[in-house]
PDB file of C-alpha atoms in Angstrom:
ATOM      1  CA  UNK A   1      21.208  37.461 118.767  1.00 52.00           C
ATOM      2  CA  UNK A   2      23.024  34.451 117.413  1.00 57.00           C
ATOM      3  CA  UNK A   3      22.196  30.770 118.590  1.00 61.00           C
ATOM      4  CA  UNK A   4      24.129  28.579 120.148  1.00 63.00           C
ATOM      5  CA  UNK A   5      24.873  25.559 117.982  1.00 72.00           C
ATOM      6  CA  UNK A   6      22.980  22.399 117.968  1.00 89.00           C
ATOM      7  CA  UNK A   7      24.182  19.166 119.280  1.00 91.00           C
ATOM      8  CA  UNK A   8      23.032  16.830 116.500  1.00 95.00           C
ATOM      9  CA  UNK A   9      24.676  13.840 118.193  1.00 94.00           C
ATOM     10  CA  UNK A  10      20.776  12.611 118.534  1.00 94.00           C
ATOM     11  CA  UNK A  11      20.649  12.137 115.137  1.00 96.00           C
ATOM     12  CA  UNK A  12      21.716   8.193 114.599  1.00 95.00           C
ATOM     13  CA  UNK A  13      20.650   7.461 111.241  1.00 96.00           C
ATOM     14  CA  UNK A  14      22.944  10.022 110.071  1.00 97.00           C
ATOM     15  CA  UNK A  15      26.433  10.769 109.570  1.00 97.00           C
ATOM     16  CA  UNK A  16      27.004  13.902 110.304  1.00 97.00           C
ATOM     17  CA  UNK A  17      30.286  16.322 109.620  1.00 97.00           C
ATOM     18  CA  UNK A  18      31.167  19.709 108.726  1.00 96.00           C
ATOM     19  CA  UNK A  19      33.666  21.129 105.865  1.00 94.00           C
ATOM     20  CA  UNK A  20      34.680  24.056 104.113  1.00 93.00           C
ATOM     21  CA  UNK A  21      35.719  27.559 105.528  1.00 94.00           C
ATOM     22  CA  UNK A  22      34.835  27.805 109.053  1.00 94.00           C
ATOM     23  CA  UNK A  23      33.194  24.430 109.057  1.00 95.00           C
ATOM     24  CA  UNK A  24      29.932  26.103 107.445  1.00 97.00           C
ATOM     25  CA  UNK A  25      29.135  23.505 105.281  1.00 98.00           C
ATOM     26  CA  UNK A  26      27.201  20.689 107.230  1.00 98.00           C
ATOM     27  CA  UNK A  27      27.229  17.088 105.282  1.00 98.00           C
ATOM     28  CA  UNK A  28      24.837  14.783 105.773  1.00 98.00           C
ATOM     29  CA  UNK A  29      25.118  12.005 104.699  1.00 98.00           C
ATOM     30  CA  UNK A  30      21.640   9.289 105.487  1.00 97.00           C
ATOM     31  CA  UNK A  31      22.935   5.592 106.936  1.00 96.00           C
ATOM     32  CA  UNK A  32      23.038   2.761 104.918  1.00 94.00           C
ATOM     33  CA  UNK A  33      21.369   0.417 108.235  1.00 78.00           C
ATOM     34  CA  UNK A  34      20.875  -2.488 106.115  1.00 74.00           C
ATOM     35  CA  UNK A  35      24.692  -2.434 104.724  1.00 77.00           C
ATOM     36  CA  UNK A  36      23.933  -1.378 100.836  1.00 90.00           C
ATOM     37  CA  UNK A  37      20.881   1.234 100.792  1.00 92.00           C
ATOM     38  CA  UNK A  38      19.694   4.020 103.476  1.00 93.00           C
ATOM     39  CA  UNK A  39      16.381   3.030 104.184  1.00 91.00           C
ATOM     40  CA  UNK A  40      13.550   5.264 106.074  1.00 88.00           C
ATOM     41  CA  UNK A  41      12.698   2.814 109.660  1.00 91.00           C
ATOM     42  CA  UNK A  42      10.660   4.235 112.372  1.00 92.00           C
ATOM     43  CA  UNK A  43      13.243   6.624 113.368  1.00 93.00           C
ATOM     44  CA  UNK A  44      14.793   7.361 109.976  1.00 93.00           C
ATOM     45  CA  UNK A  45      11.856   8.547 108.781  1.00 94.00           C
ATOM     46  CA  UNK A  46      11.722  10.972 111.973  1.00 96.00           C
ATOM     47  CA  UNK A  47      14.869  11.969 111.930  1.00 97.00           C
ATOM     48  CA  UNK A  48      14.696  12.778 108.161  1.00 97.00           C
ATOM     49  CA  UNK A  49      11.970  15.177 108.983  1.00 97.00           C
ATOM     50  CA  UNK A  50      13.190  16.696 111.977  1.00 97.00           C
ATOM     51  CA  UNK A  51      16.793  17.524 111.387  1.00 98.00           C
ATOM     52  CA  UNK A  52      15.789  20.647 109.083  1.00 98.00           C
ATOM     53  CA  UNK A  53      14.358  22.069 111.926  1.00 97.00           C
ATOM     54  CA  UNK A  54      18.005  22.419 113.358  1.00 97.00           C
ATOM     55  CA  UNK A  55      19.488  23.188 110.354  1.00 98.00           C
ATOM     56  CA  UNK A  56      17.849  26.120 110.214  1.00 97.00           C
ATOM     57  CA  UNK A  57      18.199  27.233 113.309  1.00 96.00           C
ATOM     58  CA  UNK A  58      22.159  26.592 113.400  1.00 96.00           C
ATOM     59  CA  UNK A  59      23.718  29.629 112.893  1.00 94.00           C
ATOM     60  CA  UNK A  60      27.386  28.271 111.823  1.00 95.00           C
ATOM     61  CA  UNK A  61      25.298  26.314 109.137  1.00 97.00           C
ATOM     62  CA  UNK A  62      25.536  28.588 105.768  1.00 98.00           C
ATOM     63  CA  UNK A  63      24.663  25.583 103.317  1.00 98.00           C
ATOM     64  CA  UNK A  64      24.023  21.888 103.372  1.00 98.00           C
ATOM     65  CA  UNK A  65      24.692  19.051 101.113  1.00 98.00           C
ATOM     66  CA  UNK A  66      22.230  15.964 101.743  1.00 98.00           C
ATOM     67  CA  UNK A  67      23.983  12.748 100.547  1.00 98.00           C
ATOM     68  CA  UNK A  68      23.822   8.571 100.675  1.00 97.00           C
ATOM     69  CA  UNK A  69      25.860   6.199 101.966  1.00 96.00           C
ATOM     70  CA  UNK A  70      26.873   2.913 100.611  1.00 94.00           C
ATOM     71  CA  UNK A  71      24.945   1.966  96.978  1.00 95.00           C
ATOM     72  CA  UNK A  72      22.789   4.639  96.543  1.00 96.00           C
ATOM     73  CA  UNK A  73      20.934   7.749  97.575  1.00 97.00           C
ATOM     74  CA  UNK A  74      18.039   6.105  99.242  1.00 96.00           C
ATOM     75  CA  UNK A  75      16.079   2.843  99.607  1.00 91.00           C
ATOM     76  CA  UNK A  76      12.541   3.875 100.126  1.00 78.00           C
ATOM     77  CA  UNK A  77      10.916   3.146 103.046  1.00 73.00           C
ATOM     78  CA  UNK A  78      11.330   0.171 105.193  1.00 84.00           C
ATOM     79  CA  UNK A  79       8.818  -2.844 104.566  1.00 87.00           C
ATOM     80  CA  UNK A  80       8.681  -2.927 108.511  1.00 90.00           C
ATOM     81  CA  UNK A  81       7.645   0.762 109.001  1.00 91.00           C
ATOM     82  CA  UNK A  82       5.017   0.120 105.881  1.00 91.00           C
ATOM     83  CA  UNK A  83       3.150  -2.957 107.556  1.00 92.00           C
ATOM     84  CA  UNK A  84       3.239  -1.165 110.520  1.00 93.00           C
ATOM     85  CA  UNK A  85       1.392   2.367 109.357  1.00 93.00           C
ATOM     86  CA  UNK A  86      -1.062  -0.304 107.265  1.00 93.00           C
ATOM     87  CA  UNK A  87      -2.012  -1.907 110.335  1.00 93.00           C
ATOM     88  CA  UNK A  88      -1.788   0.555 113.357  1.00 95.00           C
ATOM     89  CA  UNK A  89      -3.570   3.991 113.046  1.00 95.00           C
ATOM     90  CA  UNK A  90      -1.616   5.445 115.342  1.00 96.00           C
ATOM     91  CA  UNK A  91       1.629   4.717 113.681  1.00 95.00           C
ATOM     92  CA  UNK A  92      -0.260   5.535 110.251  1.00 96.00           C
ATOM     93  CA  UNK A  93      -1.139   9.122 111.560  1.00 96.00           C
ATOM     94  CA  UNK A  94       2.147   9.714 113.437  1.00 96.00           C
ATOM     95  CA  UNK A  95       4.250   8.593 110.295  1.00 96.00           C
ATOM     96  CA  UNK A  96       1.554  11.205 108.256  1.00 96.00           C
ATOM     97  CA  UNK A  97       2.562  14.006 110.308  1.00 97.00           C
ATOM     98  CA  UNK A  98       6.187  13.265 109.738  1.00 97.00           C
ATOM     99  CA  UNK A  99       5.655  13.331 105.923  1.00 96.00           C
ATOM    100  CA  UNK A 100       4.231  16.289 105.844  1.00 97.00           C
ATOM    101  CA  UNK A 101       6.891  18.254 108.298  1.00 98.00           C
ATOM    102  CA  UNK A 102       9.228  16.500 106.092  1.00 97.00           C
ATOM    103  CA  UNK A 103       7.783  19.036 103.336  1.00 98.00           C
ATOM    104  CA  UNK A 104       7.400  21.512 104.544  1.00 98.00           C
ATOM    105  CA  UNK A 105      10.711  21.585 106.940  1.00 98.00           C
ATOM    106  CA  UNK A 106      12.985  21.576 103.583  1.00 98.00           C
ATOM    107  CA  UNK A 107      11.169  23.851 102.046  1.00 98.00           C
ATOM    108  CA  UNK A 108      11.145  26.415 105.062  1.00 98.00           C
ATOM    109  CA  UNK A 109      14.720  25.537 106.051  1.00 98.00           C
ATOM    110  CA  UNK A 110      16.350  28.888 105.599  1.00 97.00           C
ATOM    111  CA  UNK A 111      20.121  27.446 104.741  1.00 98.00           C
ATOM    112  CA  UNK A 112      20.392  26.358 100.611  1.00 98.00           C
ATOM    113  CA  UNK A 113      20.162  22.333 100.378  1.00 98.00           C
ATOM    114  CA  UNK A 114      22.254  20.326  98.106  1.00 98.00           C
ATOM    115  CA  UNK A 115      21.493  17.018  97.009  1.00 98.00           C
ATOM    116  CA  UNK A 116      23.887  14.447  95.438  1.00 98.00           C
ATOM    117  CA  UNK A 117      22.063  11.415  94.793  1.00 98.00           C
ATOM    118  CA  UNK A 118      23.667   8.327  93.340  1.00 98.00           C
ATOM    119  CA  UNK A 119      22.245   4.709  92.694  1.00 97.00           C
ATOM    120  CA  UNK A 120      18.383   4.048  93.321  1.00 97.00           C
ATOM    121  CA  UNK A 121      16.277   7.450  94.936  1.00 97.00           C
ATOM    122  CA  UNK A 122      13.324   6.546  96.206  1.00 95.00           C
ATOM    123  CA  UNK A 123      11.055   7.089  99.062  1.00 91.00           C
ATOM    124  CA  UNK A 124      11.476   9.550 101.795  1.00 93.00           C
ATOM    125  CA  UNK A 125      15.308  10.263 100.717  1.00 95.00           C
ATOM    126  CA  UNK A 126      14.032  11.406  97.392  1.00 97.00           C
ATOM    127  CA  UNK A 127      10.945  13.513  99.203  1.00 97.00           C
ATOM    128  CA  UNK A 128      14.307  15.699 100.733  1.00 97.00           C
ATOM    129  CA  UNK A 129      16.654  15.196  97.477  1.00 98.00           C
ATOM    130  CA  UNK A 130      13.993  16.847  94.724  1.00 98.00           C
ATOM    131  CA  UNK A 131      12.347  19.272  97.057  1.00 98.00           C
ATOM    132  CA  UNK A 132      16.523  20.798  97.464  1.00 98.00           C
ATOM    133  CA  UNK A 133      17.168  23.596  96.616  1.00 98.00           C
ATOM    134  CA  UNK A 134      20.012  22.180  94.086  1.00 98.00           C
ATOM    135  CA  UNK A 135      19.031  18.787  92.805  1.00 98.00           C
ATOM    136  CA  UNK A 136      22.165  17.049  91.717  1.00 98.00           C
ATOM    137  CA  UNK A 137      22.137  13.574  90.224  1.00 98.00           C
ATOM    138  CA  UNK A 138      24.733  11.325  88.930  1.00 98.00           C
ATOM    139  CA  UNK A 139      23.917  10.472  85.410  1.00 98.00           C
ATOM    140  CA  UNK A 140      23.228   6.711  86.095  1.00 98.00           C
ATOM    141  CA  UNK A 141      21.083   7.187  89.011  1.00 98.00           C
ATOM    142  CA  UNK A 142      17.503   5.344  89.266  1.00 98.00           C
ATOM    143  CA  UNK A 143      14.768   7.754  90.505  1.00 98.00           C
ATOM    144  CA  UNK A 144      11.646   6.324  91.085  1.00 96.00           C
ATOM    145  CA  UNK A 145       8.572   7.014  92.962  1.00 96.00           C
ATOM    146  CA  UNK A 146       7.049   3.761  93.882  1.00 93.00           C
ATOM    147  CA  UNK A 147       3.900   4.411  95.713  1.00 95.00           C
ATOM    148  CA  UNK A 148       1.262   3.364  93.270  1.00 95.00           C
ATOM    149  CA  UNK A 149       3.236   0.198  92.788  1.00 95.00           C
ATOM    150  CA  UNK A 150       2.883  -0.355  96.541  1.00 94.00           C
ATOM    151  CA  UNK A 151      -0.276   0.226  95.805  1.00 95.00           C
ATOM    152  CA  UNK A 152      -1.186   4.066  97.384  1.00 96.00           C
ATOM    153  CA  UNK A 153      -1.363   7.092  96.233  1.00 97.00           C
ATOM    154  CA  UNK A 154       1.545   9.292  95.258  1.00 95.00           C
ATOM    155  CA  UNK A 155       1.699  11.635  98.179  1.00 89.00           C
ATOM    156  CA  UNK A 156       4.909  12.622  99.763  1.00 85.00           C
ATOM    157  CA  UNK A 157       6.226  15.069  97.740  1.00 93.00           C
ATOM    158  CA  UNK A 158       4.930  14.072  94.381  1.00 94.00           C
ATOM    159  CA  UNK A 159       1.642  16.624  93.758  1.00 95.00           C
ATOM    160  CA  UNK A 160       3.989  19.623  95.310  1.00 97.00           C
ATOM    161  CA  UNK A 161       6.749  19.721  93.039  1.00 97.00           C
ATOM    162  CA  UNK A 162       7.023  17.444  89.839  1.00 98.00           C
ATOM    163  CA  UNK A 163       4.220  19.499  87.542  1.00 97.00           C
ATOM    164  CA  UNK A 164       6.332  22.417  88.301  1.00 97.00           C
ATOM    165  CA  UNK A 165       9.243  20.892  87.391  1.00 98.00           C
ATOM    166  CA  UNK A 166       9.397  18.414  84.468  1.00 97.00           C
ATOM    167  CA  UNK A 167       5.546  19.354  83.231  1.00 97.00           C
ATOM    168  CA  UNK A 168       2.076  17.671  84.029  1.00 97.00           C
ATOM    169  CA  UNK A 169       2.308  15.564  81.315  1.00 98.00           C
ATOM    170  CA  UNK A 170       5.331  13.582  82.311  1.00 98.00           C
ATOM    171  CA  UNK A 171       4.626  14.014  86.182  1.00 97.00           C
ATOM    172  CA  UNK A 172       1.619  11.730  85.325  1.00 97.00           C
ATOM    173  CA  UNK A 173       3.514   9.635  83.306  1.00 98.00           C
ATOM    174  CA  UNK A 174       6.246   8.507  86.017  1.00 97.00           C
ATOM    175  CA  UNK A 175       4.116   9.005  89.442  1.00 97.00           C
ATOM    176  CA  UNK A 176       1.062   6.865  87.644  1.00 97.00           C
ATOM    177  CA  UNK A 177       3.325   4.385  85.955  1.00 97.00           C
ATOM    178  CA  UNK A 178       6.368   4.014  88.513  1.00 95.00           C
ATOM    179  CA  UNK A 179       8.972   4.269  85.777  1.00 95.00           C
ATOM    180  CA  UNK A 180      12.667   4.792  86.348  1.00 96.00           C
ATOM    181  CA  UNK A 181      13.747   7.783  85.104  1.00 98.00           C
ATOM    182  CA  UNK A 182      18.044   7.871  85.224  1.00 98.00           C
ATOM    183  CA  UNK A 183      19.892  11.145  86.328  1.00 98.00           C
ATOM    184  CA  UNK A 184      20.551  11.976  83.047  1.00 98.00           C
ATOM    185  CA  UNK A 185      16.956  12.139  81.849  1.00 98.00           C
ATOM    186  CA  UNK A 186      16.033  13.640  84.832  1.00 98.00           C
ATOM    187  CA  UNK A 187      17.874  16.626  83.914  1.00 98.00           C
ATOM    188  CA  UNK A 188      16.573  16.588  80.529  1.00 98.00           C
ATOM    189  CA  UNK A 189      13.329  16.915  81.577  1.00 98.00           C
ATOM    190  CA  UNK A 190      13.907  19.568  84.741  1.00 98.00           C
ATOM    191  CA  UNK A 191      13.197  17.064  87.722  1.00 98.00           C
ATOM    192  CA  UNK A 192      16.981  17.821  88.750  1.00 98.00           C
ATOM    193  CA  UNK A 193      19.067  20.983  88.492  1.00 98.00           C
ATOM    194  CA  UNK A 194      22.272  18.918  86.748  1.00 98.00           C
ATOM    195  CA  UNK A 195      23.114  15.699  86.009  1.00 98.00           C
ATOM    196  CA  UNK A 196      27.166  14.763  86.351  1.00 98.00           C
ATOM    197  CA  UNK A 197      29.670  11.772  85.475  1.00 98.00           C
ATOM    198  CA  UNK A 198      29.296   9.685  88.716  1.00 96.00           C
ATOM    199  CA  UNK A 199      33.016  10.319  89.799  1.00 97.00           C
ATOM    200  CA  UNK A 200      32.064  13.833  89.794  1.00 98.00           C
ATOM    201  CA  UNK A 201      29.083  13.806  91.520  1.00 98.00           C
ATOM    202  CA  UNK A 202      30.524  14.778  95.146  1.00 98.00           C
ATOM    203  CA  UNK A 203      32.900  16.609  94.046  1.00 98.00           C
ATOM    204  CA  UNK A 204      30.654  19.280  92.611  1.00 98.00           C
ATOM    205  CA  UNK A 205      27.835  19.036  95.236  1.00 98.00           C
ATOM    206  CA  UNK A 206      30.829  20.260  97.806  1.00 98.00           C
ATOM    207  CA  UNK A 207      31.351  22.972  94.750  1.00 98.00           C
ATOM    208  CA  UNK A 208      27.809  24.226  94.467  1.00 98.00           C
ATOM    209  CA  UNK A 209      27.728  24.262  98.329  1.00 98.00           C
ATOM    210  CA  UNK A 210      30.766  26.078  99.036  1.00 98.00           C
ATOM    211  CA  UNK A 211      29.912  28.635  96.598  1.00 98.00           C
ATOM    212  CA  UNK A 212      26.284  28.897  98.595  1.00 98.00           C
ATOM    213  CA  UNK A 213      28.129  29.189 101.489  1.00 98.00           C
ATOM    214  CA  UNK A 214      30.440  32.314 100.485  1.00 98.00           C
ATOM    215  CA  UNK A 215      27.277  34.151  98.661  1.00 98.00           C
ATOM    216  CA  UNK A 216      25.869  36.715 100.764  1.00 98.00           C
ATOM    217  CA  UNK A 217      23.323  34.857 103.197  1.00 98.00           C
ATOM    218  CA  UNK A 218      20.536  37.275 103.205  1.00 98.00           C
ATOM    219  CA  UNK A 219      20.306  37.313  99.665  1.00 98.00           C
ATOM    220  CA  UNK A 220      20.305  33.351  98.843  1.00 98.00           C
ATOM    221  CA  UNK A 221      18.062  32.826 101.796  1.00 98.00           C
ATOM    222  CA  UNK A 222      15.717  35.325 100.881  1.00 98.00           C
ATOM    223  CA  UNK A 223      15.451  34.201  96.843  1.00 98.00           C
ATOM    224  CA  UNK A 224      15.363  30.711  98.015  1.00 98.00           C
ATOM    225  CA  UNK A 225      12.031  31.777 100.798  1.00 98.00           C
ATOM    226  CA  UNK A 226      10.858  34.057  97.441  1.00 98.00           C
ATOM    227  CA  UNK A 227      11.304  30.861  95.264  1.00 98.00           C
ATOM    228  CA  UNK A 228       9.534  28.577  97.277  1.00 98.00           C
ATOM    229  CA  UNK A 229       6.191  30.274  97.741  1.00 98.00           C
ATOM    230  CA  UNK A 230       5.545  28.499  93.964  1.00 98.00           C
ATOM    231  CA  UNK A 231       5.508  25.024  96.609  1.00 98.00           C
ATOM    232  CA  UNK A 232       3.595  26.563  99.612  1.00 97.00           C
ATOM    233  CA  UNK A 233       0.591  27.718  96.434  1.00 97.00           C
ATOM    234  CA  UNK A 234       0.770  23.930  95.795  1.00 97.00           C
ATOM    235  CA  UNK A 235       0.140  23.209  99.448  1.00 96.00           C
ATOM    236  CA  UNK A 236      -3.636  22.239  99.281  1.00 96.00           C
ATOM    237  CA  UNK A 237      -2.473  19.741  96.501  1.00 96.00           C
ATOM    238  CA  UNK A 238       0.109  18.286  98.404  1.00 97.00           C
ATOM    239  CA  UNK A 239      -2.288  17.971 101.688  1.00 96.00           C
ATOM    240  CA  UNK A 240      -4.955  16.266  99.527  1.00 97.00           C
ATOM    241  CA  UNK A 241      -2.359  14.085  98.070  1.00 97.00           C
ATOM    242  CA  UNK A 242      -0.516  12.862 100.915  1.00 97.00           C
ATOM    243  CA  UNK A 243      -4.098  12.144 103.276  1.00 97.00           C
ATOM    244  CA  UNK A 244      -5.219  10.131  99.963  1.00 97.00           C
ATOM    245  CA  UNK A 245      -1.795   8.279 100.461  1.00 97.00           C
ATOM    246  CA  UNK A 246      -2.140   7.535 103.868  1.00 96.00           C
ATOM    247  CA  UNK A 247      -5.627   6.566 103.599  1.00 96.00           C
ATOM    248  CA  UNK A 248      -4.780   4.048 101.290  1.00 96.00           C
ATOM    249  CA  UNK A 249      -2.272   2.593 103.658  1.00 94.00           C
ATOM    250  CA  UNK A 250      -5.334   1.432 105.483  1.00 94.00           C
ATOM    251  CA  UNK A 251      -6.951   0.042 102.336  1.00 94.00           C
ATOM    252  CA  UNK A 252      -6.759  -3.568 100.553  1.00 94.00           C
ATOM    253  CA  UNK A 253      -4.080  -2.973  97.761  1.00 96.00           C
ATOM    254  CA  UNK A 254      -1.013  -2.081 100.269  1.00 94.00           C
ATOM    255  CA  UNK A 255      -1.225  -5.423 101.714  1.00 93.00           C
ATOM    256  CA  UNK A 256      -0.688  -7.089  98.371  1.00 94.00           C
ATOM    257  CA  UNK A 257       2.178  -4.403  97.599  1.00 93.00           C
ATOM    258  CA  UNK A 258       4.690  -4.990  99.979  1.00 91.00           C
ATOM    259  CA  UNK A 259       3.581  -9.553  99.810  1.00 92.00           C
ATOM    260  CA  UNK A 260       4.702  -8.400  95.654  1.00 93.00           C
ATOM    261  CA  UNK A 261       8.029  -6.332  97.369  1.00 90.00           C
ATOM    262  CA  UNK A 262       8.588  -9.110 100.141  1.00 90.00           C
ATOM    263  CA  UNK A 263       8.112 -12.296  97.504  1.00 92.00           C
ATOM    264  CA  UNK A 264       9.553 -10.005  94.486  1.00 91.00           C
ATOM    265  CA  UNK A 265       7.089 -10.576  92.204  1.00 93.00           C
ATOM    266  CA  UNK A 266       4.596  -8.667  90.226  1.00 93.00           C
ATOM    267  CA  UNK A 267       1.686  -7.052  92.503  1.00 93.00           C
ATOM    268  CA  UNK A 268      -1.676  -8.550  91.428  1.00 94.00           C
ATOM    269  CA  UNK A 269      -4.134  -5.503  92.280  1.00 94.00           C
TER     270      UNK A 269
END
């Protein structure tokens, strides 16, 4: 029996349309709030967890493509939220819970994810735009995971995915060392599935997608579920990762991260 489909007009920090035959494509595209970068507040980073929930249960949804608005892909985490979690256990353990449906939601979302990610990817955006199920990246993009230079552990999405795809060796080397890694090299090394001209870069995330879309459902969804179980045998990594993360956000060196990200200088841990 089929679902009805789901209002997603409680979603604000999203813009939110459909395209392609029979409108089966759902775009989503994450709010630039502060004007250039989408940036994970209190209820962004919510919302970013949550909406895969309804994705997957919307049956008119056959793929989706997961995109940024204004200068890049995504911004990272809001300073605001991250003072917050280091000072209030409650908000600590409530924003814990949402990085870990965040996870796990993408990676159990039945429909095939897209990404297109332009400009800087960081933070929660990139959590949902590596974990897709098609990673694409324009070829200047900046992808960076920042958490030990905010001075916690690299939880999120880090321990779950990035040995499996661009190696141990250079997982350690960015998540340790917080070094930009472009689109391009990204590709080279398997963090993304394809890296395009930037012009392109929409163009043939709507491509991928629509061809997801006309593929027979049962057998993308169930290859995608058969793919994934190589993330859910990584799941005791990611859990110890991401309550070492959040532990540290009640520890010493996150308060002298975001004074370095507020005053823009170097951290001095």
């Amino acid at each position: 029996m089929s679902t009805p489909a789901i209002d997603y007009s409680r979603y604000k920090t999203f813009n939110i349309t459909r395209r392609g035959k029979d409108d089966a494509v759902i775009d989503l595209q994450m709010k630039a709030a502060n004007g250039k970068l989408p940036t994970a507040g209190h209820d962004g980073h919510w919302e970013l967890s949550e909406i895969w929930r309804d994705v997957d249960k919307d049956d008119t949804v056959r793929a989706v493509v997961l995109r940024g608005e204004g200068m890049g892909f995504s911004g990272g985490g809001d300073l605001a939220l991250v003072q917050d979690m280091a000072n209030d256990f409650a908000v600590r353990t409530r924003v814990w819970k949402e990085a870990r449906d965040l996870v796990y939601n993408v990676i159990n979302c039945d429909k095939p994810i897209v990404s297109a990610m332009h400009g800087p990817a960081v933070g929660a955006g990139l959590v949902a735009g590596l974990l897709a199920d098609i990673s694409i990246a324009a070829k200047t993009a900046k992808i960076v995971d920042g958490h030990t230079r905010l001075g916690v552990a690299a939880g999120d999405h880090a321990a779950i995915c990035w040995p499996l795809l661009c190696g141990m060796a250079k997982a350690k080397y960015y998540l340790m060392l917080c070094e930009a890694i472009t689109g391009e090299e990204a590709e080279r090394i398997g963090l993304v599935s394809m890296a395009v001209d930037d012009s392109q870069l929409l163009d043939r995330a709507y491509e991928v997608a629509d061809k997801l879309a006309a593929g027979s459902q049962t057998a993308i969804r169930w290859t995608k579920y058969s793919l994934n179980n190589w993330y859910r045998q990584a799941g005791p990594s990611f859990d110890t990762s991401l309550a070492l993360e959040f532990m540290g956000f009640g520890g010493p060196d996150v308060q002298e991260g975001v004074a370095s990200l507020r005053e823009r200088r170097s951290p001095k841990y």
